[in-house]
Tab-separated table of C-alpha atoms in Angstrom:
chain	number	residue	atom	x	y	z
L	39	UNK	CA	-208.256	8.930	-57.196
L	40	UNK	CA	-208.232	5.169	-57.781
L	41	UNK	CA	-206.566	5.771	-61.137
L	42	UNK	CA	-203.827	7.742	-59.381
L	43	UNK	CA	-203.148	4.780	-57.094
L	44	UNK	CA	-202.942	2.408	-60.065
L	45	UNK	CA	-200.486	4.667	-61.880
L	46	UNK	CA	-198.236	4.866	-58.814
L	47	UNK	CA	-198.356	1.110	-58.252
L	48	UNK	CA	-197.414	0.553	-61.891
L	49	UNK	CA	-194.527	2.993	-61.424
L	50	UNK	CA	-193.206	0.957	-58.481
L	51	UNK	CA	-193.623	-2.264	-60.477
L	52	UNK	CA	-191.528	-0.770	-63.292
L	53	UNK	CA	-188.831	0.469	-60.895
L	54	UNK	CA	-188.399	-2.890	-59.187
L	55	UNK	CA	-189.221	-5.204	-62.071
L	56	UNK	CA	-191.901	-7.053	-60.111
L	57	UNK	CA	-195.694	-6.780	-59.845
L	58	UNK	CA	-196.728	-4.685	-56.854
L	59	UNK	CA	-199.947	-4.543	-54.860
L	60	UNK	CA	-201.181	-1.686	-52.688
L	61	UNK	CA	-203.276	-2.215	-49.550
L	62	UNK	CA	-204.505	0.289	-47.008
L	63	UNK	CA	-203.561	0.057	-43.343
L	64	UNK	CA	-206.452	-2.390	-42.790
L	65	UNK	CA	-205.072	-4.701	-45.502
L	66	UNK	CA	-207.817	-3.905	-47.996
L	67	UNK	CA	-206.646	-4.079	-51.608
L	68	UNK	CA	-206.544	-0.739	-53.444
L	69	UNK	CA	-204.567	-1.484	-56.617
L	70	UNK	CA	-202.308	-4.177	-58.060
L	71	UNK	CA	-199.895	-4.497	-60.948
L	72	UNK	CA	-200.222	-6.880	-63.871
L	73	UNK	CA	-198.877	-10.400	-63.294
L	74	UNK	CA	-197.671	-12.367	-66.296
L	75	UNK	CA	-195.297	-14.867	-64.692
L	76	UNK	CA	-195.562	-18.642	-65.158
L	77	UNK	CA	-194.116	-19.182	-61.681
L	78	UNK	CA	-196.785	-21.041	-59.674
L	79	UNK	CA	-195.165	-19.928	-56.422
L	80	UNK	CA	-195.831	-16.293	-57.314
L	81	UNK	CA	-199.593	-16.711	-56.822
L	82	UNK	CA	-199.625	-18.305	-53.400
L	83	UNK	CA	-202.869	-18.586	-51.378
L	84	UNK	CA	-202.308	-15.326	-49.489
L	85	UNK	CA	-201.727	-13.247	-52.620
L	86	UNK	CA	-204.538	-14.944	-54.538
L	87	UNK	CA	-207.067	-14.315	-51.761
L	88	UNK	CA	-205.990	-10.691	-51.435
L	89	UNK	CA	-206.611	-10.035	-55.128
L	90	UNK	CA	-209.824	-12.060	-55.476
L	91	UNK	CA	-211.548	-10.889	-52.282
L	92	UNK	CA	-209.770	-7.499	-52.084
L	93	UNK	CA	-208.787	-8.060	-48.463
L	94	UNK	CA	-206.645	-10.248	-46.203
L	95	UNK	CA	-207.775	-12.217	-43.176
L	96	UNK	CA	-207.103	-11.098	-39.611
L	97	UNK	CA	-204.633	-13.974	-39.158
L	98	UNK	CA	-202.660	-12.954	-42.240
L	99	UNK	CA	-202.582	-9.369	-41.071
L	100	UNK	CA	-201.325	-10.355	-37.622
L	101	UNK	CA	-198.656	-12.590	-39.154
L	102	UNK	CA	-197.257	-9.849	-41.395
L	103	UNK	CA	-197.500	-7.183	-38.672
L	104	UNK	CA	-195.351	-9.440	-36.509
L	105	UNK	CA	-192.408	-8.415	-38.701
L	106	UNK	CA	-192.731	-4.787	-37.565
L	107	UNK	CA	-194.131	-3.344	-40.786
L	108	UNK	CA	-196.405	-0.902	-38.911
L	109	UNK	CA	-193.347	0.695	-37.271
L	110	UNK	CA	-190.917	0.469	-40.178
L	111	UNK	CA	-189.847	3.521	-42.164
L	112	UNK	CA	-188.079	1.605	-44.923
L	113	UNK	CA	-188.420	-1.648	-46.887
L	114	UNK	CA	-189.005	-4.800	-44.841
L	115	UNK	CA	-188.085	-8.246	-46.141
L	116	UNK	CA	-190.367	-11.070	-45.021
L	117	UNK	CA	-189.242	-14.661	-45.599
L	118	UNK	CA	-191.367	-17.336	-47.210
L	119	UNK	CA	-193.527	-19.441	-44.885
L	120	UNK	CA	-195.346	-22.237	-46.758
L	121	UNK	CA	-197.232	-23.255	-43.596
L	122	UNK	CA	-198.801	-19.772	-43.544
L	123	UNK	CA	-199.635	-19.887	-47.267
L	124	UNK	CA	-196.724	-17.575	-48.174
L	125	UNK	CA	-194.757	-19.556	-50.775
L	126	UNK	CA	-192.524	-16.650	-51.791
L	127	UNK	CA	-190.880	-14.036	-49.623
L	128	UNK	CA	-192.237	-10.501	-49.677
L	129	UNK	CA	-190.791	-7.012	-49.753
L	130	UNK	CA	-193.038	-4.568	-47.907
L	131	UNK	CA	-192.771	-0.827	-48.534
L	132	UNK	CA	-194.558	1.013	-45.685
L	133	UNK	CA	-196.690	3.883	-46.949
L	134	UNK	CA	-196.513	6.706	-44.417
L	135	UNK	CA	-197.605	10.318	-44.150
L	136	UNK	CA	-196.203	12.527	-41.412
L	137	UNK	CA	-195.072	9.498	-39.480
L	138	UNK	CA	-198.431	7.680	-39.583
L	139	UNK	CA	-198.703	4.462	-41.563
L	140	UNK	CA	-201.405	4.728	-44.232
L	141	UNK	CA	-200.910	1.441	-46.051
L	142	UNK	CA	-198.406	-0.981	-47.593
L	143	UNK	CA	-196.973	-1.764	-51.016
L	144	UNK	CA	-196.171	-5.457	-51.443
L	145	UNK	CA	-193.798	-7.122	-53.895
L	146	UNK	CA	-192.620	-10.686	-54.323
L	147	UNK	CA	-188.987	-11.057	-53.305
L	148	UNK	CA	-186.502	-12.909	-55.486
L	149	UNK	CA	-185.877	-16.580	-54.870
L	150	UNK	CA	-183.004	-17.384	-52.472
L	151	UNK	CA	-179.645	-17.035	-54.193
L	152	UNK	CA	-180.877	-14.547	-56.782
L	153	UNK	CA	-180.098	-10.824	-56.490
L	154	UNK	CA	-182.968	-8.648	-55.321
L	155	UNK	CA	-183.728	-5.027	-56.209
L	156	UNK	CA	-180.825	-2.596	-56.047
L	157	UNK	CA	-180.791	-0.165	-53.075
L	158	UNK	CA	-181.174	2.798	-55.448
L	159	UNK	CA	-184.300	1.227	-56.964
L	160	UNK	CA	-185.764	0.588	-53.501
L	161	UNK	CA	-185.077	4.219	-52.527
L	162	UNK	CA	-186.872	5.405	-55.647
L	163	UNK	CA	-189.800	3.086	-54.873
L	164	UNK	CA	-190.011	4.471	-51.330
L	165	UNK	CA	-190.288	7.977	-52.789
L	166	UNK	CA	-193.276	6.805	-54.829
L	167	UNK	CA	-194.704	5.182	-51.666
L	168	UNK	CA	-194.510	8.580	-49.970
L	169	UNK	CA	-196.616	10.079	-52.755
L	170	UNK	CA	-199.143	7.302	-52.218
L	171	UNK	CA	-199.153	8.190	-48.507
L	172	UNK	CA	-200.140	11.760	-49.344
L	173	UNK	CA	-203.094	10.527	-51.410
L	174	UNK	CA	-204.261	8.102	-48.713
L	175	UNK	CA	-204.018	10.829	-46.068
L	176	UNK	CA	-206.046	13.191	-48.244
L	177	UNK	CA	-208.655	10.488	-48.699
L	178	UNK	CA	-208.819	9.987	-44.915
L	179	UNK	CA	-209.144	13.739	-44.458
L	180	UNK	CA	-212.133	13.696	-46.778
L	181	UNK	CA	-213.975	11.889	-43.977
L	182	UNK	CA	-213.783	15.088	-41.963
L	183	UNK	CA	-215.556	16.860	-44.837
L	184	UNK	CA	-218.605	14.698	-44.095
L	185	UNK	CA	-218.890	16.176	-40.614
L	186	UNK	CA	-222.133	17.980	-41.419
L	187	UNK	CA	-223.863	14.834	-42.670
L	188	UNK	CA	-222.458	12.747	-39.806
L	189	UNK	CA	-223.516	15.295	-37.197
L	190	UNK	CA	-227.009	15.420	-38.670
L	191	UNK	CA	-227.418	11.664	-38.176
L	192	UNK	CA	-226.284	11.852	-34.538
L	193	UNK	CA	-228.473	14.815	-33.595
L	194	UNK	CA	-231.617	14.349	-35.708
L	195	UNK	CA	-234.861	13.538	-33.969
L	196	UNK	CA	-236.438	10.094	-34.380
L	197	UNK	CA	-238.588	9.267	-37.352
L	198	UNK	CA	-238.315	10.867	-40.756
L	199	UNK	CA	-235.659	13.501	-39.804
L	200	UNK	CA	-233.307	10.739	-38.759
L	201	UNK	CA	-234.157	8.635	-41.816
L	202	UNK	CA	-233.370	11.565	-44.114
L	203	UNK	CA	-230.085	12.265	-42.325
L	204	UNK	CA	-229.027	8.614	-42.627
L	205	UNK	CA	-229.913	8.613	-46.331
L	206	UNK	CA	-227.821	11.756	-46.898
L	207	UNK	CA	-224.785	10.266	-45.138
L	208	UNK	CA	-225.182	7.004	-47.056
L	209	UNK	CA	-225.233	8.911	-50.343
L	210	UNK	CA	-222.125	10.876	-49.344
L	211	UNK	CA	-220.201	7.745	-48.358
L	212	UNK	CA	-221.152	5.839	-51.483
L	213	UNK	CA	-220.781	2.033	-51.511
L	214	UNK	CA	-218.647	2.233	-48.364
L	215	UNK	CA	-221.711	3.271	-46.417
L	216	UNK	CA	-223.034	-0.295	-46.547
L	217	UNK	CA	-219.901	-1.702	-44.938
L	218	UNK	CA	-219.051	-2.520	-41.331
L	219	UNK	CA	-218.458	0.402	-38.962
L	220	UNK	CA	-217.898	1.182	-35.292
L	221	UNK	CA	-219.029	4.416	-33.647
L	222	UNK	CA	-216.567	5.999	-31.210
L	223	UNK	CA	-217.068	8.768	-28.652
L	224	UNK	CA	-214.085	10.662	-27.158
L	225	UNK	CA	-214.916	13.146	-24.415
L	226	UNK	CA	-214.376	15.838	-23.465
L	227	UNK	CA	-213.170	17.166	-26.799
L	228	UNK	CA	-212.467	20.913	-26.919
L	229	UNK	CA	-212.107	22.675	-30.218
L	230	UNK	CA	-212.539	21.402	-33.749
L	231	UNK	CA	-212.416	17.859	-35.076
L	232	UNK	CA	-208.973	16.610	-36.173
L	233	UNK	CA	-208.153	17.052	-39.842
L	234	UNK	CA	-207.880	13.294	-40.309
L	235	UNK	CA	-208.246	10.076	-38.337
L	236	UNK	CA	-206.752	6.930	-39.893
L	237	UNK	CA	-209.453	4.457	-40.843
L	238	UNK	CA	-212.296	6.939	-40.290
L	239	UNK	CA	-215.197	7.309	-42.694
L	240	UNK	CA	-216.382	10.496	-40.962
L	241	UNK	CA	-215.642	12.620	-37.891
L	242	UNK	CA	-217.439	15.493	-36.179
L	243	UNK	CA	-217.797	17.250	-32.829
L	244	UNK	CA	-221.115	16.678	-31.036
L	245	UNK	CA	-222.469	18.632	-28.045
L	246	UNK	CA	-223.098	16.108	-25.284
L	247	UNK	CA	-226.630	16.033	-23.987
L	248	UNK	CA	-225.811	15.069	-20.407
L	249	UNK	CA	-223.643	13.161	-18.013
L	250	UNK	CA	-221.509	16.006	-16.685
L	251	UNK	CA	-217.851	16.500	-17.366
L	252	UNK	CA	-215.865	13.250	-17.692
L	253	UNK	CA	-212.893	14.988	-16.121
L	254	UNK	CA	-214.813	16.072	-13.051
L	255	UNK	CA	-215.179	14.324	-9.721
L	256	UNK	CA	-216.896	10.970	-9.811
L	257	UNK	CA	-218.063	8.344	-7.389
L	258	UNK	CA	-220.786	8.208	-4.770
L	259	UNK	CA	-220.808	11.333	-2.670
L	260	UNK	CA	-218.502	13.298	-4.987
L	261	UNK	CA	-219.379	16.917	-5.589
L	262	UNK	CA	-219.651	18.248	-9.121
L	263	UNK	CA	-216.411	19.792	-10.278
L	264	UNK	CA	-216.191	23.500	-11.013
L	265	UNK	CA	-217.148	24.345	-14.556
L	266	UNK	CA	-218.963	21.081	-15.189
L	267	UNK	CA	-221.852	21.441	-17.559
L	268	UNK	CA	-224.212	18.455	-17.634
L	269	UNK	CA	-225.875	19.726	-20.791
L	270	UNK	CA	-223.084	20.739	-23.099
L	271	UNK	CA	-219.705	19.014	-22.884
L	272	UNK	CA	-218.592	18.423	-26.481
L	273	UNK	CA	-217.472	15.001	-27.648
L	274	UNK	CA	-215.634	13.831	-30.724
L	275	UNK	CA	-217.612	11.358	-32.821
L	276	UNK	CA	-215.727	9.026	-35.153
L	277	UNK	CA	-217.183	6.550	-37.624
L	278	UNK	CA	-214.479	3.922	-38.101
L	279	UNK	CA	-214.404	1.389	-40.927
L	280	UNK	CA	-213.952	-2.225	-39.811
L	281	UNK	CA	-212.836	-5.358	-41.621
L	282	UNK	CA	-214.884	-7.773	-39.506
L	283	UNK	CA	-216.942	-7.813	-36.322
L	284	UNK	CA	-214.188	-9.581	-34.397
L	285	UNK	CA	-211.380	-7.280	-35.583
L	286	UNK	CA	-211.766	-4.233	-33.347
L	287	UNK	CA	-208.001	-3.817	-32.875
L	288	UNK	CA	-207.704	-1.083	-35.555
L	289	UNK	CA	-210.569	0.843	-33.962
L	290	UNK	CA	-209.074	0.592	-30.480
L	291	UNK	CA	-205.655	1.636	-31.805
L	292	UNK	CA	-207.144	4.687	-33.521
L	293	UNK	CA	-208.969	5.619	-30.310
L	294	UNK	CA	-205.789	5.285	-28.237
L	295	UNK	CA	-204.096	7.795	-30.542
L	296	UNK	CA	-206.908	10.284	-30.036
L	297	UNK	CA	-206.722	10.421	-26.222
L	298	UNK	CA	-203.387	12.282	-26.039
L	299	UNK	CA	-204.686	14.692	-28.712
L	300	UNK	CA	-207.620	15.554	-26.476
L	301	UNK	CA	-205.319	16.122	-23.500
L	302	UNK	CA	-203.085	18.393	-25.584
L	303	UNK	CA	-206.099	20.336	-26.814
L	304	UNK	CA	-207.089	21.103	-23.227
L	305	UNK	CA	-203.592	22.443	-22.540
L	306	UNK	CA	-202.833	19.865	-19.864
L	307	UNK	CA	-200.490	17.527	-21.735
L	308	UNK	CA	-197.256	17.084	-19.876
L	309	UNK	CA	-198.603	18.261	-16.508
L	310	UNK	CA	-199.703	14.847	-15.359
L	311	UNK	CA	-197.576	11.773	-14.836
L	312	UNK	CA	-194.411	13.626	-15.731
L	313	UNK	CA	-195.230	14.226	-19.408
L	314	UNK	CA	-194.969	11.942	-22.396
L	315	UNK	CA	-193.164	8.654	-22.084
L	316	UNK	CA	-191.016	7.092	-24.737
L	317	UNK	CA	-192.719	3.721	-24.979
L	318	UNK	CA	-195.673	2.929	-27.185
L	319	UNK	CA	-198.755	1.061	-26.082
L	320	UNK	CA	-199.888	-1.784	-28.266
L	321	UNK	CA	-198.323	-0.272	-31.375
L	322	UNK	CA	-200.817	2.565	-31.376
L	323	UNK	CA	-198.223	5.279	-31.550
L	324	UNK	CA	-199.319	6.985	-28.336
L	325	UNK	CA	-196.751	7.243	-25.573
L	326	UNK	CA	-197.478	5.720	-22.167
L	327	UNK	CA	-197.064	9.081	-20.496
L	328	UNK	CA	-199.315	10.792	-23.015
L	329	UNK	CA	-202.061	8.256	-22.416
L	330	UNK	CA	-201.624	8.633	-18.662
L	331	UNK	CA	-201.966	12.382	-19.070
L	332	UNK	CA	-205.221	11.918	-20.946
L	333	UNK	CA	-206.533	9.610	-18.229
L	334	UNK	CA	-205.503	12.034	-15.493
L	335	UNK	CA	-207.364	14.810	-17.293
L	336	UNK	CA	-210.455	12.622	-17.484
L	337	UNK	CA	-210.459	12.120	-21.246
L	338	UNK	CA	-212.208	8.834	-21.976
L	339	UNK	CA	-213.502	7.017	-25.016
L	340	UNK	CA	-216.296	4.593	-25.751
L	341	UNK	CA	-216.553	2.129	-28.621
L	342	UNK	CA	-219.940	0.794	-29.726
L	343	UNK	CA	-220.684	-2.660	-31.057
L	344	UNK	CA	-219.989	-2.917	-34.812
L	345	UNK	CA	-222.910	-2.195	-37.154
L	346	UNK	CA	-223.323	-2.972	-40.830
L	347	UNK	CA	-224.762	-0.145	-42.846
L	348	UNK	CA	-225.952	3.120	-41.326
L	349	UNK	CA	-229.524	2.427	-40.214
L	350	UNK	CA	-228.398	1.540	-36.680
L	351	UNK	CA	-225.804	4.315	-36.427
L	352	UNK	CA	-227.853	6.533	-34.035
L	353	UNK	CA	-228.219	3.612	-31.607
L	354	UNK	CA	-224.519	2.808	-31.980
L	355	UNK	CA	-223.661	6.403	-31.075
L	356	UNK	CA	-225.725	6.086	-27.894
L	357	UNK	CA	-223.709	2.977	-27.056
L	358	UNK	CA	-220.429	4.819	-27.612
L	359	UNK	CA	-221.522	7.726	-25.403
L	360	UNK	CA	-222.617	5.306	-22.664
L	361	UNK	CA	-219.281	3.495	-22.809
L	362	UNK	CA	-217.328	6.755	-22.594
L	363	UNK	CA	-219.371	7.814	-19.557
L	364	UNK	CA	-218.820	4.414	-17.938
L	365	UNK	CA	-215.067	4.732	-18.510
L	366	UNK	CA	-215.132	8.110	-16.751
L	367	UNK	CA	-217.178	6.683	-13.879
L	368	UNK	CA	-215.263	3.436	-13.335
L	369	UNK	CA	-211.456	3.468	-13.661
L	370	UNK	CA	-211.476	-0.334	-13.954
L	371	UNK	CA	-212.913	0.014	-17.461
L	372	UNK	CA	-209.772	1.904	-18.500
L	373	UNK	CA	-209.645	5.072	-20.607
L	374	UNK	CA	-211.200	3.206	-23.554
L	375	UNK	CA	-214.324	1.172	-22.829
L	376	UNK	CA	-216.278	-1.070	-25.170
L	377	UNK	CA	-220.035	-1.000	-24.760
L	378	UNK	CA	-220.150	-4.781	-24.647
L	379	UNK	CA	-217.927	-4.772	-21.533
L	380	UNK	CA	-219.549	-2.163	-19.270
L	381	UNK	CA	-222.177	-4.480	-17.743
L	382	UNK	CA	-224.975	-2.713	-15.833
L	383	UNK	CA	-223.817	0.685	-17.048
L	384	UNK	CA	-225.399	-0.173	-20.400
L	385	UNK	CA	-228.770	0.358	-18.699
L	386	UNK	CA	-227.723	2.952	-16.134
L	387	UNK	CA	-226.271	5.263	-18.779
L	388	UNK	CA	-229.698	5.517	-20.376
L	389	UNK	CA	-231.362	6.240	-17.022
L	390	UNK	CA	-228.882	8.652	-15.459
L	391	UNK	CA	-228.494	11.482	-17.939
L	392	UNK	CA	-229.309	13.895	-15.104
L	393	UNK	CA	-227.872	13.994	-11.578
L	394	UNK	CA	-229.381	11.409	-9.235
L	395	UNK	CA	-231.953	12.903	-6.877
L	396	UNK	CA	-233.783	9.959	-5.345
L	397	UNK	CA	-235.098	10.990	-1.894
L	398	UNK	CA	-233.802	7.815	-0.248
L	399	UNK	CA	-230.222	8.362	-1.423
L	400	UNK	CA	-230.104	12.177	-1.383
L	401	UNK	CA	-228.446	12.554	2.025
L	402	UNK	CA	-226.097	9.609	1.546
L	403	UNK	CA	-224.778	11.090	-1.702
L	404	UNK	CA	-223.628	14.353	-0.135
L	405	UNK	CA	-219.858	14.912	0.212
L	406	UNK	CA	-220.116	14.648	4.014
L	407	UNK	CA	-221.164	10.988	3.722
L	408	UNK	CA	-218.740	9.913	1.006
L	409	UNK	CA	-217.178	7.136	3.121
L	410	UNK	CA	-220.565	5.688	4.023
L	411	UNK	CA	-221.619	5.756	0.369
L	412	UNK	CA	-218.432	3.941	-0.634
L	413	UNK	CA	-219.010	1.356	2.093
L	414	UNK	CA	-222.550	0.697	0.874
L	415	UNK	CA	-221.422	0.412	-2.740
L	416	UNK	CA	-218.655	-2.083	-1.954
L	417	UNK	CA	-221.036	-4.112	0.238
L	418	UNK	CA	-223.576	-4.306	-2.583
L	419	UNK	CA	-220.867	-5.025	-5.168
L	420	UNK	CA	-219.915	-8.009	-3.008
L	421	UNK	CA	-223.496	-9.315	-3.201
L	422	UNK	CA	-224.094	-8.475	0.463
L	423	UNK	CA	-221.326	-10.773	1.710
L	424	UNK	CA	-219.995	-9.031	4.804
L	425	UNK	CA	-216.683	-10.899	4.914
L	426	UNK	CA	-215.769	-10.021	1.334
L	427	UNK	CA	-216.874	-6.426	1.743
L	428	UNK	CA	-214.897	-5.904	4.958
L	429	UNK	CA	-211.783	-7.364	3.321
L	430	UNK	CA	-212.199	-5.168	0.246
L	431	UNK	CA	-212.582	-2.076	2.428
L	432	UNK	CA	-209.773	-3.068	4.782
L	433	UNK	CA	-211.938	-2.720	7.890
L	434	UNK	CA	-213.166	-4.992	10.667
L	435	UNK	CA	-216.507	-6.694	10.147
L	436	UNK	CA	-218.008	-4.905	13.174
L	437	UNK	CA	-216.986	-1.572	11.632
L	438	UNK	CA	-218.759	-2.606	8.449
L	439	UNK	CA	-221.955	-3.454	10.373
L	440	UNK	CA	-221.832	-0.084	12.142
L	441	UNK	CA	-221.479	1.789	8.875
L	442	UNK	CA	-224.285	-0.174	7.221
L	443	UNK	CA	-226.565	0.640	10.139
L	444	UNK	CA	-225.767	4.338	9.593
L	445	UNK	CA	-226.575	3.903	5.877
L	446	UNK	CA	-229.982	2.458	6.769
L	447	UNK	CA	-230.635	5.366	9.138
L	448	UNK	CA	-229.760	7.963	6.488
L	449	UNK	CA	-231.686	6.314	3.653
L	450	UNK	CA	-234.625	4.717	5.462
L	451	UNK	CA	-233.903	1.538	3.487
L	452	UNK	CA	-233.684	-2.013	4.784
L	453	UNK	CA	-230.561	-3.670	3.367
L	454	UNK	CA	-232.066	-7.085	4.122
L	455	UNK	CA	-234.736	-6.378	1.473
L	456	UNK	CA	-233.849	-7.126	-2.150
L	457	UNK	CA	-235.703	-4.194	-3.704
L	458	UNK	CA	-234.203	-1.738	-1.224
L	459	UNK	CA	-230.757	-3.074	-2.074
L	460	UNK	CA	-231.498	-2.717	-5.781
L	461	UNK	CA	-232.674	0.890	-5.374
L	462	UNK	CA	-229.596	1.886	-3.383
L	463	UNK	CA	-227.192	0.060	-5.699
L	464	UNK	CA	-228.686	1.743	-8.776
L	465	UNK	CA	-228.560	5.157	-7.109
L	466	UNK	CA	-224.909	4.709	-6.129
L	467	UNK	CA	-223.855	3.531	-9.588
L	468	UNK	CA	-225.917	6.165	-11.369
L	469	UNK	CA	-224.306	8.879	-9.246
L	470	UNK	CA	-220.979	7.995	-10.827
L	471	UNK	CA	-222.367	8.677	-14.286
L	472	UNK	CA	-223.945	11.970	-13.261
């Protein structure tokens, strides 16, 4: 397929009379045309680095994306900026497939005062760019064909079965398997995996082992929703390629596009928040209303810390699942939660795969005592500071003391004792996950 890309890039170079380069949507070099000019400005630092290292830096990417290339449907002219290392202006041809940007073709623009490519030539080049988009989309779809190998890694038992599954996935991915990846969990996910996910090395649907239904009731004292199945809610697993450990923006953008898909798959899209809005969020392509619908349905996503290679992929998947569960339990994490940002839920998610049934908290966690459970949780969240807790709850301090006394009666715990506080706090937080 790489030869196909080179042929198409050479075709664009011939049409426009200038050497072209092709990069994917993550600004990784795929192919480039021959350059035989004596113009020193033609090989500026940005272009030289792209060809020599086969990728651009995050700063360069952000600078070019500031000209709207990710949203453009036609050629975009970008002026020279010597301070940014861009000595000559660029012409960017967005490479799209079914409305989704797959990559970019770059050409050096003519010097000021000289005529640039004719409109007819640019139109012909855009037609070639569309053919490139088809190839890139097919390549992305190939990641879905690795679903069996990917699923085997995520579900294999520890020891040699897991080692064999990782080796099989590494062989299927080829050299790309040694690169940087992020594991993503989107749940609940009904039906089959999407045909393609931009930037994904592999996708599959995984039965969830526990944690209840993300769309069900949550919070201390909340009853399990009808139809919740702690043992079998499916989740979508995505293995996303990354450029660097501090460049998670592409992963988060891809995840944001998946949430409305999950809501549509459940048949609830458009019922919440008045349907799909017209505005995009963060350039991800998902409408505000569509994302709100997904959140209302309880569709959440978790993103693990980046890993290099595949040896740590099973652990990364556990992180992604924990983050997705935390996002369902705590609205403050948002519909997409990163494992690094969920605090104590990193530990609680590993402990609370099953519903909480500690004898001390059992009565407090019934629906009849929901308000008392919330009071205790806020009090403990405020580090036992009565003034802060009363203000957060919007009640008088004496009311707070009365409720806390009732909590002690129901649980048999002494909220002046550190270990009793810890036990109750863990039980209340874990109940959100279960």
